[in-house]
Short mmCIF file of C-alpha atoms in Angstrom, two decimals:
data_model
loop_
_atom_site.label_atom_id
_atom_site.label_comp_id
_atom_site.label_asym_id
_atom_site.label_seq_id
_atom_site.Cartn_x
_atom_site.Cartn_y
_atom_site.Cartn_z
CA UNK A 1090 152.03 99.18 57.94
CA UNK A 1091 153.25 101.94 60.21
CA UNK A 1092 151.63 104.60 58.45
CA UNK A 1093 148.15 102.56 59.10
CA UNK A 1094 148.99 101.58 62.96
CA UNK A 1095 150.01 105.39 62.94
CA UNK A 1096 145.98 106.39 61.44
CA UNK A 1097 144.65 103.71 63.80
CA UNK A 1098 145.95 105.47 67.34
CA UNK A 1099 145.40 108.64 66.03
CA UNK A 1100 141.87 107.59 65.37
CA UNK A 1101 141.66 106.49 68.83
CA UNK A 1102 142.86 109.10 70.63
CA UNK A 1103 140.65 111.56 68.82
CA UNK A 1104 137.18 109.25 69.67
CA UNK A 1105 138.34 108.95 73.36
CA UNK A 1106 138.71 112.84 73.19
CA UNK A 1107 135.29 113.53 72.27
CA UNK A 1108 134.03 111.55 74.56
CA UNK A 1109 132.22 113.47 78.08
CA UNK A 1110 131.97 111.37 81.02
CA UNK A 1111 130.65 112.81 83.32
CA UNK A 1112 131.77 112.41 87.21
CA UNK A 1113 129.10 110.99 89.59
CA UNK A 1114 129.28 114.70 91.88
CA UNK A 1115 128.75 116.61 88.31
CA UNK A 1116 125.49 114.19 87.85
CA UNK A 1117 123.86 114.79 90.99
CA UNK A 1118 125.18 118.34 90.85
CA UNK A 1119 122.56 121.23 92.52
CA UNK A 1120 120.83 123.39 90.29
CA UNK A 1121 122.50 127.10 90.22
CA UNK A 1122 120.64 128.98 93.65
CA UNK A 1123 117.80 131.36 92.68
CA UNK A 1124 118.17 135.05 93.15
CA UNK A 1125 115.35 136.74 94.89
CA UNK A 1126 113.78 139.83 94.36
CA UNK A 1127 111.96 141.80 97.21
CA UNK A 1128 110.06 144.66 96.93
CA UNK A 1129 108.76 147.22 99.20
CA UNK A 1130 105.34 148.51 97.68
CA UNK A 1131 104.77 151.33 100.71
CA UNK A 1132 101.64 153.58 101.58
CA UNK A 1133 102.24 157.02 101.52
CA UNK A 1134 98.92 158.20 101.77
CA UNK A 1135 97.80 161.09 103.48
CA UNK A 1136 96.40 158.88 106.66
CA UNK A 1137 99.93 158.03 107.03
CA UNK A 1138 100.97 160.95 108.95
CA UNK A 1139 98.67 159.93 111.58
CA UNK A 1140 100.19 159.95 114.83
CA UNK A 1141 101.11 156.35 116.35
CA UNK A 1142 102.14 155.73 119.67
CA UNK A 1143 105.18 158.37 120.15
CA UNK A 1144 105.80 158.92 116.58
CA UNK A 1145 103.83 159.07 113.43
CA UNK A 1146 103.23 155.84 111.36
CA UNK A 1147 105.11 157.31 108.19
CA UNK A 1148 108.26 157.91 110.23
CA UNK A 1149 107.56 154.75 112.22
CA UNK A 1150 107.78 152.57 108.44
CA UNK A 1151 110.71 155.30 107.34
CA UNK A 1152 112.53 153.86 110.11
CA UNK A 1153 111.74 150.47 110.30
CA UNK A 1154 112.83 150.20 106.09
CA UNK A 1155 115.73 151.85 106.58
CA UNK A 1156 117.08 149.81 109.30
CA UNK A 1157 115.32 146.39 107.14
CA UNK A 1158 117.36 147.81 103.88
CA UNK A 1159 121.00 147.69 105.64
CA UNK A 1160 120.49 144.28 107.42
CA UNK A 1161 119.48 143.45 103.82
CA UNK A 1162 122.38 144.95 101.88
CA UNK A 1163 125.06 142.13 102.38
CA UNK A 1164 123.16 139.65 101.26
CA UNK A 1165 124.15 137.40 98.38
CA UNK A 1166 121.66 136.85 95.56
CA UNK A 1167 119.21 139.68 96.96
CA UNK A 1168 117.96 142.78 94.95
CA UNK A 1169 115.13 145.00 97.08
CA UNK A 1170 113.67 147.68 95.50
CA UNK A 1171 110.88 150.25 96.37
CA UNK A 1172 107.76 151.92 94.74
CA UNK A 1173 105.36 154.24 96.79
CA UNK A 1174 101.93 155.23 96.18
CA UNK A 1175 99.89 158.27 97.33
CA UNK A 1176 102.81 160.41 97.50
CA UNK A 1177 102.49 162.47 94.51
CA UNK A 1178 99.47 164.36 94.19
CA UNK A 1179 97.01 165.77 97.24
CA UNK A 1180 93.82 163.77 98.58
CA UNK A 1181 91.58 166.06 97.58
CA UNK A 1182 92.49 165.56 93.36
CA UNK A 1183 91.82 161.79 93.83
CA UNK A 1184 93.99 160.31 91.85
CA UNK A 1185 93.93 157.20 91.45
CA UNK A 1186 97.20 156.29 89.54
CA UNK A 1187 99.81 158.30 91.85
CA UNK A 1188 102.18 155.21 92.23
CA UNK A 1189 105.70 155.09 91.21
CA UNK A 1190 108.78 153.14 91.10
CA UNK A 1191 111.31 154.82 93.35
CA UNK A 1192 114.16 152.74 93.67
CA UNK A 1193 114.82 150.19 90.91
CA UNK A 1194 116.02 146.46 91.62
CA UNK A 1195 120.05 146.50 92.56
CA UNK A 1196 122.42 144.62 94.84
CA UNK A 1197 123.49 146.56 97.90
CA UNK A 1198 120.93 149.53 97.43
CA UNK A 1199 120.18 150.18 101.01
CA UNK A 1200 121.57 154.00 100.88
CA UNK A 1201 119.15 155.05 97.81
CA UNK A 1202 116.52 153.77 99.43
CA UNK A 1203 117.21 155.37 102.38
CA UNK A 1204 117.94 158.66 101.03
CA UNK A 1205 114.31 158.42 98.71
CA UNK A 1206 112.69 157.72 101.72
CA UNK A 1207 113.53 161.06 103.43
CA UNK A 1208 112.43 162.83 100.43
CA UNK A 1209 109.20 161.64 100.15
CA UNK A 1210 105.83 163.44 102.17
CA UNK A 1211 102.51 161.44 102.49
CA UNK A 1212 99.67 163.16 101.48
CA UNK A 1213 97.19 161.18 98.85
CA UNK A 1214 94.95 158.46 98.24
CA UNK A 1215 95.21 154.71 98.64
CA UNK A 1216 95.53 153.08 95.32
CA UNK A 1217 96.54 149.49 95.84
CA UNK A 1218 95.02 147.43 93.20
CA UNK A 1219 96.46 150.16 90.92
CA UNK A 1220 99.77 149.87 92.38
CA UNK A 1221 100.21 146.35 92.33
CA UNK A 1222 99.22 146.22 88.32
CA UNK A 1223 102.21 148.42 88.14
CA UNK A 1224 104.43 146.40 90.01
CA UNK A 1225 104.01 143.86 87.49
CA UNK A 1226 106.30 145.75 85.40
CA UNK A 1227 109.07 146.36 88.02
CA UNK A 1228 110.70 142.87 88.58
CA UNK A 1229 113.28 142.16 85.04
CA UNK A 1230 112.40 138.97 83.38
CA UNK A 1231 114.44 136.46 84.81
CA UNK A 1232 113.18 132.49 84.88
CA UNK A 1233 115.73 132.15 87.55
CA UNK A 1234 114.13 134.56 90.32
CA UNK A 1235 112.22 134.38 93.24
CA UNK A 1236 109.94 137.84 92.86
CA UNK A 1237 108.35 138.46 96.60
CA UNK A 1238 106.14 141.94 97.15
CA UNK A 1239 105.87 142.65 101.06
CA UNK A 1240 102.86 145.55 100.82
CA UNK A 1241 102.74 148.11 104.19
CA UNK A 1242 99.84 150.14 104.50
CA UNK A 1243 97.77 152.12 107.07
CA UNK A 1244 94.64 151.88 104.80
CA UNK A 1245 91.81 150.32 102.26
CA UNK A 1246 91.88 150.33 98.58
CA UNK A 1247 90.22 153.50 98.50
CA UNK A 1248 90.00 153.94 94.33
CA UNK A 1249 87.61 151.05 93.65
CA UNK A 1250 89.87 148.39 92.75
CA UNK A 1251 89.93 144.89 93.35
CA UNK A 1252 93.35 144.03 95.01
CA UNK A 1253 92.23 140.05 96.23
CA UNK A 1254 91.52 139.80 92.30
CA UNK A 1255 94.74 141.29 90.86
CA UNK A 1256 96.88 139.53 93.34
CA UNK A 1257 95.55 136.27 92.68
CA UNK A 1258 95.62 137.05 88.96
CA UNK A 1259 99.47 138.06 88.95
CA UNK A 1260 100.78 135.23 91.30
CA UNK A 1261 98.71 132.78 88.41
CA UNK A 1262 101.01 134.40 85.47
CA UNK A 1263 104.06 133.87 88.11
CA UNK A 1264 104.96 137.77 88.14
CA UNK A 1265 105.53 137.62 91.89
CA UNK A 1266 104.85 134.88 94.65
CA UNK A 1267 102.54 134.86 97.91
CA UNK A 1268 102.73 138.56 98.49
CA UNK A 1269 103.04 139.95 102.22
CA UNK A 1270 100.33 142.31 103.96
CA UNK A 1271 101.68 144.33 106.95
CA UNK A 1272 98.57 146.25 108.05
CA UNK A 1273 99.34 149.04 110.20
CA UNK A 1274 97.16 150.74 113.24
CA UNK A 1275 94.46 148.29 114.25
CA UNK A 1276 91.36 148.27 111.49
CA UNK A 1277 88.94 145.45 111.55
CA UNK A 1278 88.26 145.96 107.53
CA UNK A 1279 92.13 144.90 107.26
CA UNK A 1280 92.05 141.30 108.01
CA UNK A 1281 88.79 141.18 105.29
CA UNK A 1282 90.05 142.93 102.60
CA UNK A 1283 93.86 141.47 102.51
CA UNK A 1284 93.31 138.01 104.04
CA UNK A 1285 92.63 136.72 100.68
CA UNK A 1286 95.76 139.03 98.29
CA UNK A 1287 98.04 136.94 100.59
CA UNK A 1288 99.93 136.16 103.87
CA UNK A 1289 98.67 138.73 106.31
CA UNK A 1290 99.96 140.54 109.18
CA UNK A 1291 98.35 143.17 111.62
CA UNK A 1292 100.39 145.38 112.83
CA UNK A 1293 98.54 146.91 115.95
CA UNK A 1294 101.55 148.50 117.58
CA UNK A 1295 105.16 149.77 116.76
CA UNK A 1296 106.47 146.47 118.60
CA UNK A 1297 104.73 144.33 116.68
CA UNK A 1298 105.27 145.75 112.85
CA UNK A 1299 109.02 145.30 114.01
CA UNK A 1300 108.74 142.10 115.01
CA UNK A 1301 106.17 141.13 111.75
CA UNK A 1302 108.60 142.78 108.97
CA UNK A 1303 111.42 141.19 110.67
CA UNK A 1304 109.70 137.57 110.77
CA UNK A 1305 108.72 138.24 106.96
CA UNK A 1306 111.99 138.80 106.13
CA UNK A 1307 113.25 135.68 107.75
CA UNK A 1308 110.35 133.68 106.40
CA UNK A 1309 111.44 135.28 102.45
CA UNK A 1310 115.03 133.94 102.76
CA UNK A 1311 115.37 130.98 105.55
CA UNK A 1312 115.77 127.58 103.90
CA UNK A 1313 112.76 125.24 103.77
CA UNK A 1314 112.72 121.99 103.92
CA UNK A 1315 110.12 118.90 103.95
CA UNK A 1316 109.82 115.15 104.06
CA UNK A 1317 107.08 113.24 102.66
CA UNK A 1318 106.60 109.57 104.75
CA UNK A 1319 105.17 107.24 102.64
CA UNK A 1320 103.23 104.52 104.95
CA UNK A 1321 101.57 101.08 104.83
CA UNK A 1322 99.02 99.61 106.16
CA UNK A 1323 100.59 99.85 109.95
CA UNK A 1324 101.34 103.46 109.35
CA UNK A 1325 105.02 102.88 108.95
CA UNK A 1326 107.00 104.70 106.36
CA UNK A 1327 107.89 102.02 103.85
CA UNK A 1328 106.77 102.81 100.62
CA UNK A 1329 109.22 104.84 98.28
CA UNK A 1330 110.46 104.79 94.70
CA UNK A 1331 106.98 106.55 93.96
CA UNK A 1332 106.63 109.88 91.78
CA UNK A 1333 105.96 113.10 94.50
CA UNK A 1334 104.30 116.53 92.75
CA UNK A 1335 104.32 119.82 95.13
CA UNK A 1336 101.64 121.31 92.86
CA UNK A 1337 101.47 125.15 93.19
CA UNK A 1338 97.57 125.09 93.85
CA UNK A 1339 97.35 128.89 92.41
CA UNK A 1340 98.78 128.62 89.23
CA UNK A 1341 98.09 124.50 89.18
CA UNK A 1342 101.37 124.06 87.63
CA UNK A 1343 104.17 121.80 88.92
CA UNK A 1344 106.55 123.38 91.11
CA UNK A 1345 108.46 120.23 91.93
CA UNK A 1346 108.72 116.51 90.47
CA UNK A 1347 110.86 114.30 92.75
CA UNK A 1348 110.91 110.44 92.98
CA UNK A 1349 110.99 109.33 96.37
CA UNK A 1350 113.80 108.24 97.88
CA UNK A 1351 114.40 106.11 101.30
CA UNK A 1352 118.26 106.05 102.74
CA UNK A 1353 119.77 102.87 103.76
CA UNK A 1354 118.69 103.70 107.53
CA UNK A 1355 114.67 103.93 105.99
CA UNK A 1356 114.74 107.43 105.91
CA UNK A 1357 113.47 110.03 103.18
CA UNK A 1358 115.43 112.52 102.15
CA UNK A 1359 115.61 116.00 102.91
CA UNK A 1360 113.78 117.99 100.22
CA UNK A 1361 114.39 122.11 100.07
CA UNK A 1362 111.30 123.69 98.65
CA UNK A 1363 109.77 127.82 98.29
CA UNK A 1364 107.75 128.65 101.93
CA UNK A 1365 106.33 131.21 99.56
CA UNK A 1366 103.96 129.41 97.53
CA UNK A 1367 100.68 127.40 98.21
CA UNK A 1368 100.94 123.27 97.62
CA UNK A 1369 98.99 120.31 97.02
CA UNK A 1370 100.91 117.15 97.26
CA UNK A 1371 100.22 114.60 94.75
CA UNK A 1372 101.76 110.94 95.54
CA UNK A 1373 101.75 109.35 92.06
CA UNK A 1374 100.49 105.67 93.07
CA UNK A 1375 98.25 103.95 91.06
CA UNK A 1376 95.58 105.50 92.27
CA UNK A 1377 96.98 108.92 93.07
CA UNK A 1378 96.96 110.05 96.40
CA UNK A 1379 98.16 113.41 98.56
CA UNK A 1380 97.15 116.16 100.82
CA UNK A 1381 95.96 119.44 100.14
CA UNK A 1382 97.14 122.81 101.29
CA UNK A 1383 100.12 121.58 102.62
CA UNK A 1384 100.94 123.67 106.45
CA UNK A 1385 104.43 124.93 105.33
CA UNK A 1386 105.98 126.33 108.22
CA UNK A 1387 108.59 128.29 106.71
CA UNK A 1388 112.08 128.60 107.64
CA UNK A 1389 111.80 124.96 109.38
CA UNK A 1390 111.75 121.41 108.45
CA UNK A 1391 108.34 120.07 108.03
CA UNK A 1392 107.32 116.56 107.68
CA UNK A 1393 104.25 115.10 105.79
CA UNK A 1394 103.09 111.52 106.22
CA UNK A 1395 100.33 110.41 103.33
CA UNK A 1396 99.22 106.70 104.00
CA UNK A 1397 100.18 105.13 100.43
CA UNK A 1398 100.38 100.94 101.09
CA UNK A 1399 101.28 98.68 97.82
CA UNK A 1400 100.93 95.69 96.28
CA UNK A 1401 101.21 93.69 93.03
CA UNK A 1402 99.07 92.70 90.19
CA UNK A 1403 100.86 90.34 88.03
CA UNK A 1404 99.73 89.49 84.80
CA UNK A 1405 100.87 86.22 84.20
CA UNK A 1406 101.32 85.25 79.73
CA UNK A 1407 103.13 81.85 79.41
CA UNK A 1408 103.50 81.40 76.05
CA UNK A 1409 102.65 84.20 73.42
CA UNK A 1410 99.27 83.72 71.56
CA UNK A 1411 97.30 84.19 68.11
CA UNK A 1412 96.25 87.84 69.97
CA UNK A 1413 99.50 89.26 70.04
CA UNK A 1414 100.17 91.34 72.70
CA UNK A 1415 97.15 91.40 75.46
CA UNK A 1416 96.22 94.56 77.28
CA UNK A 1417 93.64 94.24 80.30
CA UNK A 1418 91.84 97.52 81.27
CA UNK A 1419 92.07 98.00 85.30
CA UNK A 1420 89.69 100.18 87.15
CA UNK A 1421 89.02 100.67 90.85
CA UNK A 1422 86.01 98.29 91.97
CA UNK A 1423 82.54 100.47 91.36
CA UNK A 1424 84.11 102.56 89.33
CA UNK A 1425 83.16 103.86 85.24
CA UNK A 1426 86.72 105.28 84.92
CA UNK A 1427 90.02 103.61 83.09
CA UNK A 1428 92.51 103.73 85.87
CA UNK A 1429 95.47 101.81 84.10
CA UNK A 1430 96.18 100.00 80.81
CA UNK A 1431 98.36 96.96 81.78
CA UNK A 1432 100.13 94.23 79.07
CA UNK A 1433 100.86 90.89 79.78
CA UNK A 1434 103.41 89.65 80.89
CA UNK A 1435 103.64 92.23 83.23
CA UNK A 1436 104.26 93.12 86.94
CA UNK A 1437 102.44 96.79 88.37
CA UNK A 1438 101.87 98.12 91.62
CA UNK A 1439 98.94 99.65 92.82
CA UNK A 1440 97.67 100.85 96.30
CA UNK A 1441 95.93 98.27 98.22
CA UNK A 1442 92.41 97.58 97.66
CA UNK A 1443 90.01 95.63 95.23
CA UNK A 1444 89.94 96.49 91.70
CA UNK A 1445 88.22 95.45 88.30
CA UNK A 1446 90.37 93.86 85.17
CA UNK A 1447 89.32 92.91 82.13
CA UNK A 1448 91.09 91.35 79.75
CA UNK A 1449 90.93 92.71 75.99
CA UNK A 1450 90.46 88.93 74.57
CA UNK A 1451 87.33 87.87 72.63
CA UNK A 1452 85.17 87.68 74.55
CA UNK A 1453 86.78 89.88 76.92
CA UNK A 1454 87.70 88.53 80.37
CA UNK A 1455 86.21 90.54 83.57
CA UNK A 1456 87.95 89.42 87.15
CA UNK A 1457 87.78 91.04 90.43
CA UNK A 1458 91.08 91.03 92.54
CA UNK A 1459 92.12 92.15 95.50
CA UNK A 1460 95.85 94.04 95.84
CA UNK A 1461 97.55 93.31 99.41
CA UNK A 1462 100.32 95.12 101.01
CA UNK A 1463 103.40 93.63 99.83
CA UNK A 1464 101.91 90.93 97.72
CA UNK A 1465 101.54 89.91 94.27
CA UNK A 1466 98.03 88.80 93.17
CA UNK A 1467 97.68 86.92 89.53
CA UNK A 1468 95.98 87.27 86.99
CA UNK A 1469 96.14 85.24 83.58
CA UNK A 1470 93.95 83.00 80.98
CA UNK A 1471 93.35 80.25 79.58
CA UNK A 1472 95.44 79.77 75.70
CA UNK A 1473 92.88 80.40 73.03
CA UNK A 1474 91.78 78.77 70.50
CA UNK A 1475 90.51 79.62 66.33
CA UNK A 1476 87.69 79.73 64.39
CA UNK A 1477 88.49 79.05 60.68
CA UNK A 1478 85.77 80.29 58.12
CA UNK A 1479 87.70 79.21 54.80
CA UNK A 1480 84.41 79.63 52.57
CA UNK A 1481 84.65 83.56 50.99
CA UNK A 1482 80.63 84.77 51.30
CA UNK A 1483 79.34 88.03 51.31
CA UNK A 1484 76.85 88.45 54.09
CA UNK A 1485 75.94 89.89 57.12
CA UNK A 1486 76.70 87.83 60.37
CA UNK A 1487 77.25 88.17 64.17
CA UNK A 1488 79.55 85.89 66.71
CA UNK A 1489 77.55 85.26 69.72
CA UNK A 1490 78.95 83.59 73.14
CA UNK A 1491 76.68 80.90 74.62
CA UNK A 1492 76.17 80.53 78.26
CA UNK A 1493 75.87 77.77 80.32
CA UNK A 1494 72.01 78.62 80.60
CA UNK A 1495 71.55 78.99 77.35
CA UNK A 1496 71.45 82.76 76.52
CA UNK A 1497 73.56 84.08 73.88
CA UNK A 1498 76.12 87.37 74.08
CA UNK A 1499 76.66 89.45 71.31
CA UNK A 1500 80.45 89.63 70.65
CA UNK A 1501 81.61 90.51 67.00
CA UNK A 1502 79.94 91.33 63.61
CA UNK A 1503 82.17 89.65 60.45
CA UNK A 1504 83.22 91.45 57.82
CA UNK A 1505 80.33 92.43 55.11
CA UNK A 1506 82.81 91.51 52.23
CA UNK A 1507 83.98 88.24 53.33
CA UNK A 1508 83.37 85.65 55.51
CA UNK A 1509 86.68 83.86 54.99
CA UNK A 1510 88.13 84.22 58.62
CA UNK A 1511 90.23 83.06 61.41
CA UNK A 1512 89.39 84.53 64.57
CA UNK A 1513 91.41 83.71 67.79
CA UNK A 1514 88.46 82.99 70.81
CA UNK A 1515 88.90 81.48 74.27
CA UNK A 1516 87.71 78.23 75.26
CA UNK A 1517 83.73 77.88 75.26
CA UNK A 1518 80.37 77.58 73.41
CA UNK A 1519 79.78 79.79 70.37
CA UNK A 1520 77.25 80.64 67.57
CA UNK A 1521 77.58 81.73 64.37
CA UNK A 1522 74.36 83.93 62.94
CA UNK A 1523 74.57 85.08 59.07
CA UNK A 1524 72.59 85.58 55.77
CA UNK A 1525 73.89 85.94 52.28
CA UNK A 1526 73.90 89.37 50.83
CA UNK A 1527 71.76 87.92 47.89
CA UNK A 1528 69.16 85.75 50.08
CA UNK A 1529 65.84 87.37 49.51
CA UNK A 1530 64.47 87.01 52.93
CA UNK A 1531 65.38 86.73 56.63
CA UNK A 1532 64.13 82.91 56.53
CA UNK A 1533 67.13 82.02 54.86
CA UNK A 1534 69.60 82.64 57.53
CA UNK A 1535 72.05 80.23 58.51
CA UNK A 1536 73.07 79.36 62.30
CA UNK A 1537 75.94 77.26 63.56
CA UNK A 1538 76.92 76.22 67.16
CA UNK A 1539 80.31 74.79 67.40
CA UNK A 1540 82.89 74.67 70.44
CA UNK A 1541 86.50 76.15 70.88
CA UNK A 1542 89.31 74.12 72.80
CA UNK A 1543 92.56 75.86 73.78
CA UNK A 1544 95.43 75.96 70.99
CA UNK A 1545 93.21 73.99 68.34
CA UNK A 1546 90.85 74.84 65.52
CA UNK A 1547 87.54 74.80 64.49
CA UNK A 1548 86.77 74.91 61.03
CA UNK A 1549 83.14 75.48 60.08
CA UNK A 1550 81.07 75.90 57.00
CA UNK A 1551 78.03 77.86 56.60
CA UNK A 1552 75.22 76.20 55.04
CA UNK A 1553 75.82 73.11 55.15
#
């Protein structure tokens, strides 16, 4: 006995061992913070030596990323890097690939690129589209990084390329995120050609490309945060426990799923999302509603209210039925297009408005309700009834519905290889059409009317 009770506890110690419970703060624990990536991709093309104000702009953006790299270099979770193109080969040899990677991604590399910087001598072309291809290949493959390209030039793709194209094209496979466009000098082609690669900046004067690479900066690594007010009918924000998707409206993938969320004082939650990416906000209601290309303002809190008001439909079952389970088909009022699939018994919301069911019974069941805010509306039917067919024929036949005027409805076809059935129907007039597989003629078809009553059974027999 004490050897057993001995087995027994150790038994139970070793099951309560294995078992991980987790604590409520390791449940709603925050996911690990993303490290971003930030490159430079600088113009050192021959125009850059142009003089600007007191200076010329390639010492002008020598000095400004020099002073940008040390505020940079204590940063937590921050690699910069650098690539430069135009610097390698004269203007007049047009080349069109002279880009390269200067200084590779690191943590605290603000005195190598620094010290490349003073090395290097503008004097070629302008090969942007080019360059950015490259770029593709500088940032490591990491799922958990945020890859942002700020792009400083004085000039125009000047090789042919397409750089609105290629951008677009390499924020859709995710290789890097909005990139930045600091024009420099004051060209009216800039705002044209680099509007649509990304966010844009024009840099007419020394003062200002300060102030623009410092607000980029602060817009790349300032948290973000938005609310999403979910309102009734009277615009207040009621509605929650709903389904929100910030949809990245490049790529058209995902970037967030949340379910929303209202605090015990009504208010939403606080929700931290990337300023650098473009969003369409899908509220998942039955029907879906949102906003398009959400105004982000980074490095702030921003608030979104999308009018979402709810009420019920409640399919009402009391007692199951010789169907089985019923399924009703719901569809917004005009529409061709299968908006839910809804059992009975069963309780759904949807957004307020009028809708079509219809009710998979035989015949099917089409109703027109209306949802209201905070209300249930009901739905349900009347218990069916059977038709019993016990003779076994082979034939071809057809169930019709009869109308109170007298026309008929086509409903079902019975089986070619016997007419031995029993067919649950709702209450009403019916008709039963069918000729023997071995009559020689269409004159010797057989019709029956008969009636169906809730939870009994009509037996009939054909030809007779």
């Amino acid at each position: 006995m004490t050897f057993l009770r001995s087995v027994y506890l150790w038994l139970i110690c070793f099951l309560l061992g294995s078992m991980t419970v987790l604590p409520a703060a390791a449940q709603n624990k925050a996911p690990a913070p993303k490290k971003t990536r930030l490159l430079f991709l600088l113009d050192a093309s021959g125009s850059m030596q142009a003089k600007w104000e007191t200076s010329d702009r390639w010492k002008v953006a020598q000095r400004m990323l020099a002073r940008m790299a040390d505020s940079l270099d204590s940063y937590a979770n921050l690699e910069i890097a650098l690539r430069v193109y135009g610097h390698q080969t004269p203007v007049n040899l047009k080349n069109c690939k002279d880009t390269k990677l200067e200084v590779p991604f690191a943590a605290h590399n603000a005195a190598a690129i620094k010290k490349r910087l003073q090395q290097i001598t503008p004097k070629g072309n302008t090969p942007i589209t080019y360059s950015l291809e490259q770029s593709a290949n500088d940032f490591p493959a990491d799922a958990n990084s945020r890859n942002v390209i700020v792009i400083i030039t004085d000039g125009l793709e000047s090789c042919g390329g397409d750089p609105c194209a290629t951008s677009l094209a390499l924020q859709k496979k995710r290789v890097f995120l909005k990139p930045f466009i600091i024009g420099l000098g004051d060209d009216p082609g800039y705002a044209q050609q680099f509007g649509c690669m990304g966010q844009y900046y024009n840099a007419s004067d020394i003062k200002t490309f300060q102030k623009v690479l410092d607000n980029v900066i602060s817009i790349t690594l300032k948290k973000t945060t938005v609310s999403v007010e979910l309102t009734d009918d009277a615009g207040r924000p009621v509605e929650t426990n709903v389904n929100l998707t910030f949809l990245n409206n490049v790529t058209g993938q995902p970037e967030y799923n949340f379910v929303h969320y209202l605090d015990l004082a009504g208010k939403p939650d606080v929700l931290e999302i990337d300023a650098l990416l473009s969003y369409d906000l899908v509220v998942n209601t039955l029907p879906a509603v949102g906003l398009q290309n959400l105004n982000i303002k980074p490095g702030q809190h921003n608030v979104f209210k999308v009018k979402a008001p709810q009420g019920y439909l409640y399919l009402r079952q009391d007692a199951p039925t010789s169907y089985g389970s019923v399924t009703a088909l719901i569809r917004e009022k005009g529409s061709p297009y299968i908006l839910e699939t809804q059992r009975f018994p069963s309780q759904q919301k949807y957004l307020t408005g009028t809708y079509e069911v219809e009710l998979l019974t035989l015949p099917r069941i089409r109703k027109t309700v209306t949802i209201k805010q905070g209300q249930a509306s009901e739905i349900t039917f009347a218990p069916p009834g059977a038709l019993n067919i016990t003779q076994d024929l082979k034939g071809y036949g057809s169930l019709y519905l009869v109308n109170n005027d007298g026309t008929q409805d086509w409903l079902w076809n019975l089986p070619e290889g016997s007419s031995k059935i029993s067919v649950p129907l709702q209450p009403g007039k019916y008709r039963v059409v069918y000729r023997l597989k071995s009559a020689k003629g269409s004159q010797f078809t057989d019709v029956k009317n008969f009636t169906i009553k809730s939870n009994l059974t009509t037996t009939i027999k054909l030809f007779n």
